[in-house]
PDB file of C-alpha atoms and ligand atoms in Angstrom:
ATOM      1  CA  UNK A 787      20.308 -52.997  59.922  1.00  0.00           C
ATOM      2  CA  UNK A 788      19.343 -51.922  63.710  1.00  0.00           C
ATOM      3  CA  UNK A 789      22.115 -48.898  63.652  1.00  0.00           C
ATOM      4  CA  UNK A 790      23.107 -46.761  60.491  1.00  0.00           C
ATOM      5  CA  UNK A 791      25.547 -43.752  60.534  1.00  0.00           C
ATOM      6  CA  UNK A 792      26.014 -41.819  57.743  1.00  0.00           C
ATOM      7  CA  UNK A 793      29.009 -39.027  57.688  1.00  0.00           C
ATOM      8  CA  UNK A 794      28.634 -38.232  61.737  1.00  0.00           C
ATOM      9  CA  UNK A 795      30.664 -35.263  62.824  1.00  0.00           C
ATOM     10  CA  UNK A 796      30.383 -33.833  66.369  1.00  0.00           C
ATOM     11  CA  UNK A 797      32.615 -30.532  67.120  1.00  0.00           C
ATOM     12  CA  UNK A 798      32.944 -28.934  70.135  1.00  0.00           C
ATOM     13  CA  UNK A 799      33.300 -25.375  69.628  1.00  0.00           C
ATOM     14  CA  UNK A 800      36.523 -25.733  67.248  1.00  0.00           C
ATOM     15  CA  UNK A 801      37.264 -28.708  67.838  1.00  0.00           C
ATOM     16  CA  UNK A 802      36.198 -31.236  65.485  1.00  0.00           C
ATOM     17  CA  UNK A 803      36.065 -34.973  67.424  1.00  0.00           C
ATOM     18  CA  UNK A 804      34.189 -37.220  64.843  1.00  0.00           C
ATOM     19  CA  UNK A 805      35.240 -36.253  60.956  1.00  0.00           C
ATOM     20  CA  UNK A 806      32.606 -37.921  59.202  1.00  0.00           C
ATOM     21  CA  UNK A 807      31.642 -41.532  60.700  1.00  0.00           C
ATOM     22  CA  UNK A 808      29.912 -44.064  58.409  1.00  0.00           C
ATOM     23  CA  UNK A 809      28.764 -47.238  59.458  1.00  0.00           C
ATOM     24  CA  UNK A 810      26.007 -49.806  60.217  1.00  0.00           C
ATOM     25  CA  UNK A 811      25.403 -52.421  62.533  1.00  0.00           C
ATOM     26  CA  UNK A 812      23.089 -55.164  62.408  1.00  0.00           C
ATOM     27  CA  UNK A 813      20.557 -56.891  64.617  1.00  0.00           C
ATOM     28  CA  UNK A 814      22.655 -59.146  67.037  1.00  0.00           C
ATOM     29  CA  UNK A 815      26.038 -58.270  65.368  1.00  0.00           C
ATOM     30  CA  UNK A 816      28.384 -57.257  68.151  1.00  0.00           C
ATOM     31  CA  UNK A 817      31.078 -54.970  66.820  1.00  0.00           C
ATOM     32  CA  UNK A 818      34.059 -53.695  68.992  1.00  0.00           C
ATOM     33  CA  UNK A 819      35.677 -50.570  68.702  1.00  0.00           C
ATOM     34  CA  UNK A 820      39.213 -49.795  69.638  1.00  0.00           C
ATOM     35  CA  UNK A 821      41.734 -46.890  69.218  1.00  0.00           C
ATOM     36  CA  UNK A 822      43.726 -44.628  71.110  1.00  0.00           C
ATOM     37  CA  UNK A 823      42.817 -42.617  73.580  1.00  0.00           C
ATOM     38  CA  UNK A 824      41.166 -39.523  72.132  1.00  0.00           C
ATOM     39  CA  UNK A 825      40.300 -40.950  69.455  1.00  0.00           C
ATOM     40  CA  UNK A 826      36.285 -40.111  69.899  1.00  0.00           C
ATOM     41  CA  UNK A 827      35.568 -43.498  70.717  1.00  0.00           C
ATOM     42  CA  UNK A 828      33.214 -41.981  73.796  1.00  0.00           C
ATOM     43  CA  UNK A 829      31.535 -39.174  72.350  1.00  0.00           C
ATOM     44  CA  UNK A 830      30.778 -41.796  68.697  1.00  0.00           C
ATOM     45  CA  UNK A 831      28.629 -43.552  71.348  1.00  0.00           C
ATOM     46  CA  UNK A 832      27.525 -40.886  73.034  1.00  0.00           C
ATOM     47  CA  UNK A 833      25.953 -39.663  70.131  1.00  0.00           C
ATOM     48  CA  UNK A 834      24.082 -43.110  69.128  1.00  0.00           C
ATOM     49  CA  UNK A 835      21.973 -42.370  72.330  1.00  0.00           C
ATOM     50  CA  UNK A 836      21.548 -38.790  72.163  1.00  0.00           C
ATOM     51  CA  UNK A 837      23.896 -37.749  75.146  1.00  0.00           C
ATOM     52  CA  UNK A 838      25.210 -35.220  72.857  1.00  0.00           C
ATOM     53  CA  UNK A 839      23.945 -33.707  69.640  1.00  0.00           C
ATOM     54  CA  UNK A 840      25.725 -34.319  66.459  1.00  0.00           C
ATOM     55  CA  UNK A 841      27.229 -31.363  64.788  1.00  0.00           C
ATOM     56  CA  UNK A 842      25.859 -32.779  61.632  1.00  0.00           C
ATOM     57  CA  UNK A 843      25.469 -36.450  59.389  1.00  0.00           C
ATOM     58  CA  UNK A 844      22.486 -39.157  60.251  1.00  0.00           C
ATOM     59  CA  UNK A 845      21.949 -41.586  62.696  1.00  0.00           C
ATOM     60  CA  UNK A 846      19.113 -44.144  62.301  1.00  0.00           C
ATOM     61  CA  UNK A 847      18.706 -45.444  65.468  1.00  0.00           C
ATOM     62  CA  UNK A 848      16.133 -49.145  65.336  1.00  0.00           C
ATOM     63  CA  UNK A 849      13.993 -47.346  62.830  1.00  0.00           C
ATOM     64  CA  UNK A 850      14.360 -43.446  64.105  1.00  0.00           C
ATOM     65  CA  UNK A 851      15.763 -40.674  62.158  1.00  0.00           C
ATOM     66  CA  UNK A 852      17.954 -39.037  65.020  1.00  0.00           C
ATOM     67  CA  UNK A 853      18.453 -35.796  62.923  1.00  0.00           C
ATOM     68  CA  UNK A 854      14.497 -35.411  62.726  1.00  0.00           C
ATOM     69  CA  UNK A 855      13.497 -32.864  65.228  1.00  0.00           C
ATOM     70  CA  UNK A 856      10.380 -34.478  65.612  1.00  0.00           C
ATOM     71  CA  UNK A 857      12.229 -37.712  67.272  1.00  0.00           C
ATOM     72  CA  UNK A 858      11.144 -38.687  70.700  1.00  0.00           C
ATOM     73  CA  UNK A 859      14.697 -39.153  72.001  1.00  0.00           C
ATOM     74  CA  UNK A 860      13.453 -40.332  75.341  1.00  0.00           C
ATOM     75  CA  UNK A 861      11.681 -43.135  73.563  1.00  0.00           C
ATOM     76  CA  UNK A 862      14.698 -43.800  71.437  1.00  0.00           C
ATOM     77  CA  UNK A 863      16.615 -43.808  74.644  1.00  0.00           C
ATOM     78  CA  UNK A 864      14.710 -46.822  76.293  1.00  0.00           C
ATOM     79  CA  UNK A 865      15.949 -49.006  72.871  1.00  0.00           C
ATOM     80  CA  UNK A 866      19.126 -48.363  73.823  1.00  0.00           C
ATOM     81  CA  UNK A 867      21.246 -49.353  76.983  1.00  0.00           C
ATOM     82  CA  UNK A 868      24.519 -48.088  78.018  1.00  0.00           C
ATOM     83  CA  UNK A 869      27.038 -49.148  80.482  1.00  0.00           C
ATOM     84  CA  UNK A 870      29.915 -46.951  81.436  1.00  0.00           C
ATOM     85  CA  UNK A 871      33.341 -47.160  83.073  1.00  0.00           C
ATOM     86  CA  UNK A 872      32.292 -45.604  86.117  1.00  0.00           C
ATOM     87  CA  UNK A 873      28.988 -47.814  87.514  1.00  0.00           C
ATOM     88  CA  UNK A 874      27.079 -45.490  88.885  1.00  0.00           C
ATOM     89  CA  UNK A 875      24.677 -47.171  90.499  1.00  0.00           C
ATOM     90  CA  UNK A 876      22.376 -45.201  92.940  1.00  0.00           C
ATOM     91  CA  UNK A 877      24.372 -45.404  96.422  1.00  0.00           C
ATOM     92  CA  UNK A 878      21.116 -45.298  98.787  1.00  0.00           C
ATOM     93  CA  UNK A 879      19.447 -47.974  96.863  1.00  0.00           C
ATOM     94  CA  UNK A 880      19.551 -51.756  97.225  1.00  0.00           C
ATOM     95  CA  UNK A 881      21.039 -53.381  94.025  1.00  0.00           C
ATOM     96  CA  UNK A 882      17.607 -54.710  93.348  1.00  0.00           C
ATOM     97  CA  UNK A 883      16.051 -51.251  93.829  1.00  0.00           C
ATOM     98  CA  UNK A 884      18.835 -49.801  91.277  1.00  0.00           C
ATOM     99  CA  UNK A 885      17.731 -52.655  88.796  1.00  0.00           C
ATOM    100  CA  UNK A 886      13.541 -52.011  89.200  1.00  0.00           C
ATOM    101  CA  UNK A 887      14.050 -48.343  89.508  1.00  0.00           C
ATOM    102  CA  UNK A 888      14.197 -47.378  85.180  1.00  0.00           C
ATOM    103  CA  UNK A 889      11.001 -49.601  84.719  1.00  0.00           C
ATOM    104  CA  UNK A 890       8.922 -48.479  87.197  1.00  0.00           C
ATOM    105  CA  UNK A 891       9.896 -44.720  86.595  1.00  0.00           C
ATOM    106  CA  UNK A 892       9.731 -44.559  82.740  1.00  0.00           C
ATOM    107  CA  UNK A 893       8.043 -47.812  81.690  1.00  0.00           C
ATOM    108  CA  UNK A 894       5.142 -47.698  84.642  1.00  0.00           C
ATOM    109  CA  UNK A 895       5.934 -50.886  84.872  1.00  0.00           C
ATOM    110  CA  UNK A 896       3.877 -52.705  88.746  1.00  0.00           C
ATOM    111  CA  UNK A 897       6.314 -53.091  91.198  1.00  0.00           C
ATOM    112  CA  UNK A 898       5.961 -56.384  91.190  1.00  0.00           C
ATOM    113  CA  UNK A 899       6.569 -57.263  87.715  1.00  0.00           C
ATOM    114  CA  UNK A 900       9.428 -55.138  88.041  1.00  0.00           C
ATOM    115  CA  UNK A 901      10.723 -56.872  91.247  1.00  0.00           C
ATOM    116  CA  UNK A 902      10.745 -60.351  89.304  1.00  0.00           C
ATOM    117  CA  UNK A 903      12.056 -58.984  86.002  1.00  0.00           C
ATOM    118  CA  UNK A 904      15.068 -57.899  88.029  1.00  0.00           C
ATOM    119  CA  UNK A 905      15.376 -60.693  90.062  1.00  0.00           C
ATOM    120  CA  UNK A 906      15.838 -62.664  86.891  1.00  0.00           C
ATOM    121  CA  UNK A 907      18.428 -60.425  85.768  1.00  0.00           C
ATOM    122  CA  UNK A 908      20.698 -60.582  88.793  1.00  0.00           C
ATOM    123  CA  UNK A 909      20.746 -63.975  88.319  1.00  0.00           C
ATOM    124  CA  UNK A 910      21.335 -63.928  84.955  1.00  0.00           C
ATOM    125  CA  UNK A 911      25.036 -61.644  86.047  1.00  0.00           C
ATOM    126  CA  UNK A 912      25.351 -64.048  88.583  1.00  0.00           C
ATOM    127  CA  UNK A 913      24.033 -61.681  91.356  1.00  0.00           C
ATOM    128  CA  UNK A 914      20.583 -62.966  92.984  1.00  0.00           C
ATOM    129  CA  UNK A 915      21.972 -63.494  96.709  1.00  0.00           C
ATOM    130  CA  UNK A 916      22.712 -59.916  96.251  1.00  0.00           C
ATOM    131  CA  UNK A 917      19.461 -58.352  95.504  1.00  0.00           C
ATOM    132  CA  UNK A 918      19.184 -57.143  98.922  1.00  0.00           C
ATOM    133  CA  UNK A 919      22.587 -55.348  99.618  1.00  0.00           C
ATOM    134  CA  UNK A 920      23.831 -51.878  98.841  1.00  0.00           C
ATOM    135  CA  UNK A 921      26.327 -50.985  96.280  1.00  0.00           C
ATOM    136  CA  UNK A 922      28.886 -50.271  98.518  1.00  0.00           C
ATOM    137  CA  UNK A 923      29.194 -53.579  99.483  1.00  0.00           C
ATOM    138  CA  UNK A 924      29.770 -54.975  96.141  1.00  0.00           C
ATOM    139  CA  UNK A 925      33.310 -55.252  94.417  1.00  0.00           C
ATOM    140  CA  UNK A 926      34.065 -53.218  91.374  1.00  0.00           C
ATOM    141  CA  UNK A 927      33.432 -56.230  89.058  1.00  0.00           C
ATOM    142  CA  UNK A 928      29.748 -56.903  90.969  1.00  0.00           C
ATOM    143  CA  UNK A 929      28.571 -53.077  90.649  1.00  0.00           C
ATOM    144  CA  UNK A 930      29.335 -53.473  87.059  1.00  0.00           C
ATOM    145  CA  UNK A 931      27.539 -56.513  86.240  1.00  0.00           C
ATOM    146  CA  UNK A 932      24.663 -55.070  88.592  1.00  0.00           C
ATOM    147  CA  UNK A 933      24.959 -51.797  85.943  1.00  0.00           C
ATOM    148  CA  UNK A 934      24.539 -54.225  83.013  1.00  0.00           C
ATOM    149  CA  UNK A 935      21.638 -56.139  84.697  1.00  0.00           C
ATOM    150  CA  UNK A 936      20.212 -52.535  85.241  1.00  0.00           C
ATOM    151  CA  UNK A 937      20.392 -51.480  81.407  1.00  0.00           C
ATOM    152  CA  UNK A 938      18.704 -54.803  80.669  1.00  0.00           C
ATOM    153  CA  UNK A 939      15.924 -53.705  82.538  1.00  0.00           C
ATOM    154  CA  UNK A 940      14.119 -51.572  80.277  1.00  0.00           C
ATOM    155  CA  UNK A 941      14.835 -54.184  77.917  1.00  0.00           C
ATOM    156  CA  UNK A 942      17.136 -52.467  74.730  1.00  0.00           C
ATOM    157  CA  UNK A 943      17.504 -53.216  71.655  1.00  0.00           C
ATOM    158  CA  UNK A 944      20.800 -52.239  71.458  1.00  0.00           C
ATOM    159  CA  UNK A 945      23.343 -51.705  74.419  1.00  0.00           C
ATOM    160  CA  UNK A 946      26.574 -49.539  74.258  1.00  0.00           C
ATOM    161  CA  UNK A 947      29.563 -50.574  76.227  1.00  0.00           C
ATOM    162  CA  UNK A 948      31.682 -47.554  77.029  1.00  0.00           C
ATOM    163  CA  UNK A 949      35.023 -49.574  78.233  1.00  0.00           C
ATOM    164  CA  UNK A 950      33.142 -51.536  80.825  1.00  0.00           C
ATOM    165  CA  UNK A 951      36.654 -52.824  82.794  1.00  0.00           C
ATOM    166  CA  UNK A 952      38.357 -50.103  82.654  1.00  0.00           C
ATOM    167  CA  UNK A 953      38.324 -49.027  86.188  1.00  0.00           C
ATOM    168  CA  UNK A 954      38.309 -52.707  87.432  1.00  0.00           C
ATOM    169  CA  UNK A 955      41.169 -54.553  89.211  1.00  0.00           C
ATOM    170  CA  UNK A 956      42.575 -57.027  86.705  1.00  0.00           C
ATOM    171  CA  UNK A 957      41.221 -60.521  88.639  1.00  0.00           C
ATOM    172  CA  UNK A 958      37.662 -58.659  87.880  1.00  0.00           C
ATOM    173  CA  UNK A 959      37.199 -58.125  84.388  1.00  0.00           C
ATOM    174  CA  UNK A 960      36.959 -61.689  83.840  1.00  0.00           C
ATOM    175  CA  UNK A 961      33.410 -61.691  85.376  1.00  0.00           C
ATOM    176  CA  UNK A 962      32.272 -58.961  83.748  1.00  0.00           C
ATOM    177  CA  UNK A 963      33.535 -59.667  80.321  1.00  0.00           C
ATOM    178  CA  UNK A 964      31.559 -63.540  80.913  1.00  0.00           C
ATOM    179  CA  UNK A 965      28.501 -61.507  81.426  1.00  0.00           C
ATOM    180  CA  UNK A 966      28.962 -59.732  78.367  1.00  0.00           C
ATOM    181  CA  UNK A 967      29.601 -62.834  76.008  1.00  0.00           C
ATOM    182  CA  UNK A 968      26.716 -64.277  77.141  1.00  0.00           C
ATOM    183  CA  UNK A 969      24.841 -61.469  75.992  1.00  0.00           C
ATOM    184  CA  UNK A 970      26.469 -61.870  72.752  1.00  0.00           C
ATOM    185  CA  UNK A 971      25.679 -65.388  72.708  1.00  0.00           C
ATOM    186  CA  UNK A 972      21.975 -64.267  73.462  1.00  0.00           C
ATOM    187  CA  UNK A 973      21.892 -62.898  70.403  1.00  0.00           C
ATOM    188  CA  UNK A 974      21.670 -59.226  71.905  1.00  0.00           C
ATOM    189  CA  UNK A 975      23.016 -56.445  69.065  1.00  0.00           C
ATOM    190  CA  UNK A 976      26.264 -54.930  71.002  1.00  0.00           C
ATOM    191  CA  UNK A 977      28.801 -51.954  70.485  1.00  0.00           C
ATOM    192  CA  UNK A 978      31.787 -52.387  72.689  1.00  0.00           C
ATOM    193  CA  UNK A 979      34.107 -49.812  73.127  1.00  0.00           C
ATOM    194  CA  UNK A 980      36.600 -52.038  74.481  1.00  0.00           C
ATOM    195  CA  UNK A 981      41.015 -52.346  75.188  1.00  0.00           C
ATOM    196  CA  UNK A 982      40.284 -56.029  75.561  1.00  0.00           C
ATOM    197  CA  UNK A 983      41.611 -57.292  71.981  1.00  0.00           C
ATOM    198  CA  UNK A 984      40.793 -61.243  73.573  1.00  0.00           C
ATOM    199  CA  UNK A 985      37.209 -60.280  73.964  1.00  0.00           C
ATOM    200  CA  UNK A 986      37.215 -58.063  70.758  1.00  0.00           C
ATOM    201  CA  UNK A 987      38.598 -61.063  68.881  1.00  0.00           C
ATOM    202  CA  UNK A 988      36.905 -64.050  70.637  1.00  0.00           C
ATOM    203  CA  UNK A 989      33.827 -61.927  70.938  1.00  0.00           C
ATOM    204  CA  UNK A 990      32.710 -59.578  68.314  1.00  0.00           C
ATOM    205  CA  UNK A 991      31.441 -60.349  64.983  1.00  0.00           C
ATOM    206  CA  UNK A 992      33.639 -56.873  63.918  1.00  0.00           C
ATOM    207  CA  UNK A 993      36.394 -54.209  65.251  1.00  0.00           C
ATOM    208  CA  UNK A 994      36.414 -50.758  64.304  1.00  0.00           C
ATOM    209  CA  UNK A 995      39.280 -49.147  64.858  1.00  0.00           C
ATOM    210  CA  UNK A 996      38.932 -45.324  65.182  1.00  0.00           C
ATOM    211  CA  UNK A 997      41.769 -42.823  65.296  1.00  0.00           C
ATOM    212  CA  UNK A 998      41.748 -39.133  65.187  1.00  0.00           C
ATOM    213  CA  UNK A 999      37.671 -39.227  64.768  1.00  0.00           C
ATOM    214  CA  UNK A1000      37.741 -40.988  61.799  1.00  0.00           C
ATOM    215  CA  UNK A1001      36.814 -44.806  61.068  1.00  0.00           C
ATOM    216  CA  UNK A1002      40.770 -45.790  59.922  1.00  0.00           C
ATOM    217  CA  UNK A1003      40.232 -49.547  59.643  1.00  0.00           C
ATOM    218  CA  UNK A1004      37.015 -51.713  59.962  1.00  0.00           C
ATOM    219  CA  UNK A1005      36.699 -55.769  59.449  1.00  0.00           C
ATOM    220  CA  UNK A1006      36.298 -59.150  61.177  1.00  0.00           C
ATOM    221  CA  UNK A1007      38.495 -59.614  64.245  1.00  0.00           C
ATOM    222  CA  UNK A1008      40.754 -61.988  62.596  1.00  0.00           C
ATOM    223  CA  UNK A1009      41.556 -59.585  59.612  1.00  0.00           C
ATOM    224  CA  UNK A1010      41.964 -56.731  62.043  1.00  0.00           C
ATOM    225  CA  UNK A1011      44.290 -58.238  64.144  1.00  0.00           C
ATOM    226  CA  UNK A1012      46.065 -60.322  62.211  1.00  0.00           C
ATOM    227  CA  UNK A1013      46.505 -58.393  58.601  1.00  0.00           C
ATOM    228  CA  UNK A1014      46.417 -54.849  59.960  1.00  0.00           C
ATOM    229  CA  UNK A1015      46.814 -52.559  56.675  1.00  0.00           C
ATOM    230  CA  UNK A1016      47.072 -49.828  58.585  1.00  0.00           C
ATOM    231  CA  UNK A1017      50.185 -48.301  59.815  1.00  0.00           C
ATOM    232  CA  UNK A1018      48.437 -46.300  62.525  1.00  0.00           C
ATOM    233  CA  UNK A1019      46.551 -49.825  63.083  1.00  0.00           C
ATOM    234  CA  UNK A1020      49.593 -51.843  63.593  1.00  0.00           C
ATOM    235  CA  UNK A1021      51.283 -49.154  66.111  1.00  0.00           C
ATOM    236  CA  UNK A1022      48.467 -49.107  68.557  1.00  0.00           C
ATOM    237  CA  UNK A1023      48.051 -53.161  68.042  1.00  0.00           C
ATOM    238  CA  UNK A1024      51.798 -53.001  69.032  1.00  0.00           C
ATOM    239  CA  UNK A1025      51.312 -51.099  72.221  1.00  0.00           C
ATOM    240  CA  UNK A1026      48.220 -52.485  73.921  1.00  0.00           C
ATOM    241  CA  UNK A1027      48.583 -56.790  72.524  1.00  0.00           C
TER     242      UNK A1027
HETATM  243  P1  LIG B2180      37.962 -41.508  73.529  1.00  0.00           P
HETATM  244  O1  LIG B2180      36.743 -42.051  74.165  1.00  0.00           O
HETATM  245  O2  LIG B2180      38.350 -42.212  72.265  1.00  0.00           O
HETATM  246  O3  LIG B2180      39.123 -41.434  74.472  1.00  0.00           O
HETATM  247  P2  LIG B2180      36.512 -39.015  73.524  1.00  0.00           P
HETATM  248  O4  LIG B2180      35.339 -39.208  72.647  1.00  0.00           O
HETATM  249  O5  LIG B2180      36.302 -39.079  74.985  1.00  0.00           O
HETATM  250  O6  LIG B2180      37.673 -40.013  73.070  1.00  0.00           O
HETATM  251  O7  LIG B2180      37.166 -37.607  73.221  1.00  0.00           O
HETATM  252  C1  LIG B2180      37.573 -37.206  71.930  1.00  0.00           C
HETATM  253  C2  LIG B2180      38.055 -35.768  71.974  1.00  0.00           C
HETATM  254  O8  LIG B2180      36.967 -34.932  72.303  1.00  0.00           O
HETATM  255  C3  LIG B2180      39.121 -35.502  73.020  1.00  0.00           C
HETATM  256  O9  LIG B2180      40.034 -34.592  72.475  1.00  0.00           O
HETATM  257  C4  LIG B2180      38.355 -34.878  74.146  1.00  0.00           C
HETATM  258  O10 LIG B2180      39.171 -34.022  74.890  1.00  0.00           O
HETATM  259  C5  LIG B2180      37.268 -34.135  73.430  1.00  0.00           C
HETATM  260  N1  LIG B2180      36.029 -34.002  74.227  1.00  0.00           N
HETATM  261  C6  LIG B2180      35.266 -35.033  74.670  1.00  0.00           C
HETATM  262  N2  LIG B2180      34.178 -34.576  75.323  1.00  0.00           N
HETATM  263  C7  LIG B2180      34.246 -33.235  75.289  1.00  0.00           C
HETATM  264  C8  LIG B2180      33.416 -32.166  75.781  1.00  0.00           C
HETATM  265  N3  LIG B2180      32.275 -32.424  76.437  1.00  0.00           N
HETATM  266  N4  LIG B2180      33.807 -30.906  75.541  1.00  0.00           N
HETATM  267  C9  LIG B2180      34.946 -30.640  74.850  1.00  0.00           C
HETATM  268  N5  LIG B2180      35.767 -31.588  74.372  1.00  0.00           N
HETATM  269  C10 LIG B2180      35.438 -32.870  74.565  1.00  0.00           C
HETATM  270 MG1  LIG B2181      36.414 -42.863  76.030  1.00  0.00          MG
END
């Protein structure tokens, strides 16, 4: 087991988000996690790397305790990659620059083993002849796939999805959802938050689905999708397939 969550809750002020969220992961298991909007699909992740503080419960993060004070979260941070729906990539910087940038600050990694560590990972999303460029003149579905060659970078353990296609124009997800299989396929250990059931079910080893901060259904795709138990399950199936 790479990930293990025992009874995570996260409040803010009165508002309770997660209820009590149990679950593992293991190495190169690439689960998928879908549910309504709200449901505290974001903030569950968010709290796997330490972008917020869990109200209480256990996270055991590739070996650290997260609830330990004593945890170096920046170090448990560099395990850890995330990709969000908005890119974010650094607007002054070439696409290369935004890949090297991570290992050189925080790893100290020489500039130019960081130059052809990067190179290899545009290539690998399909972006060398862009290296060069700046993000603005990259499509949605390139600045994305430059994101997830700029997680890569620091070389995770583990990399968090936050609905990666989102915000993209439909003939781009395709691209970016390629990338991510073969990442899967690479054997890398993968939580996607994710409205793309074809991925989720072509894709990932297991779906969550979360509702109303709790875990309300959890097996492999084909059980999920095709034997939903769940009446809550089966509505939001019914809306989004
Ligand atoms: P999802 O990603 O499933 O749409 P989120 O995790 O973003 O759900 O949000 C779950 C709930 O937590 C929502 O009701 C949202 O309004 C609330 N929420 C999320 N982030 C914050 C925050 N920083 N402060 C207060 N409430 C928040
Ligand atoms: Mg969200």
């Amino acid at each position: 087991m790479i990930i293990q969550v025992k009874d995570l809750k996260k409040n803010y002020g009165n508002l309770q988000v997660l209820k009590g969220i149990t679950t593992q992961v293991e190495e190169r298991e690439v689960v998928c996690v879908i549910g309504p909007s709200g449901s505290g699909k974001s903030t569950f992740l968010r709290c796997l790397n330490q972008l917020e503080e869990m109200t209480s419960g256990q996270i055991i993060m590739n070996g650290h305790d997260l609830s330990d004070p004593k945890v170096d979260i920046n170090k448990v941070r560099e395990d850890v990659g995330m990709v969000f729906q908005r890119f974010n990539l650094f607007p002054h910087k070439t696409v290369l620059e935004n890949v090297m940038l991570a290992p050189i600050k925080v790893r100290k990694t020489a500039q130019e083993e960081a130059r052809k560590h990067g190179l290899a990972l545009l290539k690998k999303v399909g972006l060398e002849d862009k290296a060069d460029v700046y993000p603005d003149r990259l499509s949605g579905g390139q600045m994305q796939r430059v994101a997830i060659a700029r997680a890569l970078a620091m070389n995770p353990k583990v990399m968090l999805f936050d609905e990666p296609t989102s915000a993209l124009d439909p003939e781009l997800v395709g691209e970016v959802l390629a990338v991510m299989k073969n990442l899967a396929t690479e054997g890398m250990t993968m939580i996607v938050v994710t409205h793309e059931m074809g991925f989720a079910r072509e894709v990932g080893d297991r779906v969550i689905f979360m509702d109303q901060g709790v875990i309300m259904e959890e097996g492999k795709p084909e059980e999920v999708f095709e034997n939903p138990t769940n009446e809550r399950l089966r509505s939001f199936l019914g809306k989004v397939m």
